[in-house]
Structure formats: C-alpha cells, structure tokens
GROMACS .gro file of C-alpha atoms in nm:
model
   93
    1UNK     CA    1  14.116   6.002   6.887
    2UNK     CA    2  14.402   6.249   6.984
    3UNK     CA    3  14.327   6.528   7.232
    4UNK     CA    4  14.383   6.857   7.095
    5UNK     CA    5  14.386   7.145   7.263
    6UNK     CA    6  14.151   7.469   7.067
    7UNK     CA    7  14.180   7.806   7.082
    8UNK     CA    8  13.915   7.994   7.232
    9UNK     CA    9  13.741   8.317   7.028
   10UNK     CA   10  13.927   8.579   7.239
   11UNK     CA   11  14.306   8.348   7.216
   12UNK     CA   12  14.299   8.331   6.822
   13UNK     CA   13  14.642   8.426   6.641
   14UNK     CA   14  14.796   8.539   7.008
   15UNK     CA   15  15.081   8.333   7.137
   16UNK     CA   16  15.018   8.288   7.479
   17UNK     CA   17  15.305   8.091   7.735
   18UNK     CA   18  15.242   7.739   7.851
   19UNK     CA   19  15.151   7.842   8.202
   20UNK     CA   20  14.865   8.045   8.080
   21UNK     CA   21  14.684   7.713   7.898
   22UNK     CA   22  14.455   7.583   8.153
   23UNK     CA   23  14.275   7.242   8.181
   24UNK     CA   24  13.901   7.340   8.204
   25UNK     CA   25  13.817   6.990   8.229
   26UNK     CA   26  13.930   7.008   8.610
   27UNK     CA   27  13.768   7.291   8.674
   28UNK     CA   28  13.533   7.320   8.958
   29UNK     CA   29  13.230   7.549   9.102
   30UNK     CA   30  13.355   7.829   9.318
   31UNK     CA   31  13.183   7.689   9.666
   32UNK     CA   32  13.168   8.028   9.807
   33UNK     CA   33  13.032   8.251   9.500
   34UNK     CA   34  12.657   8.226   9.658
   35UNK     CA   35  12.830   8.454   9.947
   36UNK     CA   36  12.988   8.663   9.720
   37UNK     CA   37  12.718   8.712   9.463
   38UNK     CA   38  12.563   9.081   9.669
   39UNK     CA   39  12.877   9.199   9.752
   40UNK     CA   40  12.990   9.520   9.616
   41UNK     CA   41  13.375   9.609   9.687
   42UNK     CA   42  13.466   9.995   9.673
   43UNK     CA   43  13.844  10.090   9.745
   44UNK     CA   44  13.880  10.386   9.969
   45UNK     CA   45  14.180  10.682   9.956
   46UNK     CA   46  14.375  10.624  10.246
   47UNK     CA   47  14.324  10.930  10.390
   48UNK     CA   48  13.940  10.826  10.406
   49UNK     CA   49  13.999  10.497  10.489
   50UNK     CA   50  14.147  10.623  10.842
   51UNK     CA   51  13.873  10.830  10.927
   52UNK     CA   52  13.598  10.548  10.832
   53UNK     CA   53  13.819  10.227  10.974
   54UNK     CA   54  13.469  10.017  10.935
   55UNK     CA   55  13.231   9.939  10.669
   56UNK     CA   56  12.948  10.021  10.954
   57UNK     CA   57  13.068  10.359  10.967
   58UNK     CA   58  13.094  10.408  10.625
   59UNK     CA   59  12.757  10.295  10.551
   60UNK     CA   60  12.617  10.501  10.809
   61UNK     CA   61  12.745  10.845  10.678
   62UNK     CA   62  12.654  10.718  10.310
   63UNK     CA   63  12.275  10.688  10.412
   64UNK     CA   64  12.283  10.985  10.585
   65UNK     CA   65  12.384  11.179  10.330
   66UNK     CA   66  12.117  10.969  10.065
   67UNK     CA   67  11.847  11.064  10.318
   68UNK     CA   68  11.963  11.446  10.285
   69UNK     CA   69  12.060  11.506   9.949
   70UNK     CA   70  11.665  11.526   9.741
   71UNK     CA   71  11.624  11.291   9.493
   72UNK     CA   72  11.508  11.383   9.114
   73UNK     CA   73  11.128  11.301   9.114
   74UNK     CA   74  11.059  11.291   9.478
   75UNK     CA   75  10.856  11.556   9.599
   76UNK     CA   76  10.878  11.724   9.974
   77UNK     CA   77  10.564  11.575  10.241
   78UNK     CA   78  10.413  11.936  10.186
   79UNK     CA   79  10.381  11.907   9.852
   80UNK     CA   80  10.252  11.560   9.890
   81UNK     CA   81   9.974  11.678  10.065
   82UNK     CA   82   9.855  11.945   9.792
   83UNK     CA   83  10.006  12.240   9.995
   84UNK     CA   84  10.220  12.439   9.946
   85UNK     CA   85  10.466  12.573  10.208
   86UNK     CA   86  10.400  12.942  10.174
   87UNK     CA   87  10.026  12.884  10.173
   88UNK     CA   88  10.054  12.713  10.577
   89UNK     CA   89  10.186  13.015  10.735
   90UNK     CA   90  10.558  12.967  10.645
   91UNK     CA   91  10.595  13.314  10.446
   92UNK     CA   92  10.951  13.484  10.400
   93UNK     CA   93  10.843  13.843  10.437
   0.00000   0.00000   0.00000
C-alpha cells in the first residue's frame, strides 16, 4: 500500500512549503510538560520589569494589593459579625 500523506481539517486547499509538512509518526511526548502544566507566563513593560527584577517581588506586591483591593461578595469582619460599624462606637460626627 503506498503512503500518502493527508491533509489535516485546518491545511485543506492551502499550499503550504515542504518544510512545514511534518512526520507525526516520530513525534514524541514533551518530557517536561508535567512541569510546565501550572505555569502561567505574563510579559512585563520594561520599565516595570526593572523595578520588579524577580518573580518573588512581583508576586509579593500582586498579593498585597489582592489582600487590599475588596472583593465583590465579600463582606468586612464587622459585618460578619451582625454589626455594624457605626453601631460599636465608630460614629463620624
């Protein structure tokens, strides 16, 4: 039987160069995709790249400022509690 090469869905009707027709038959399993597989890459302006030279530091500020910034849905501790501010002692006037 003679080996033919197919086209695949997305390479129908599009002339593609030699060097871009691969042999999937010698394909093999990325060994390091398990380490890969939580990693999220973000690319950084260079002026903010030279301020936050580490991924530590940049990770640091970015919790900080999650821990700061009140999320939709998540109520302060004193209204947790039932109370309101206002009704503990804590009055503007």
């Amino acid at each position: 039987m003679k080996n033919t090469r197919r086209a695949r869905n997305g390479t129908k009707g599009v002339d593609m160069p030699a060097e871009y027709h691969l042999d999937w038959s010698k394909a093999k399993p990325n060994p390091y995709a398990a380490r890969l597989k939580d990693t999220v890459a973000v690319v950084l302006a260079p002026d903010v790249a030279e301020v936050f030279p580490t991924s530590e530091s940049v990770n640091s500020l970015l919790r900080s400022v999650i821990a700061a910034v009140p999320r939709p849905g998540r109520r302060s501790t004193a209204r947790r509690r039932g109370q309101h501010p206002r009704k503990r002692g804590l009055t503007t006037r």
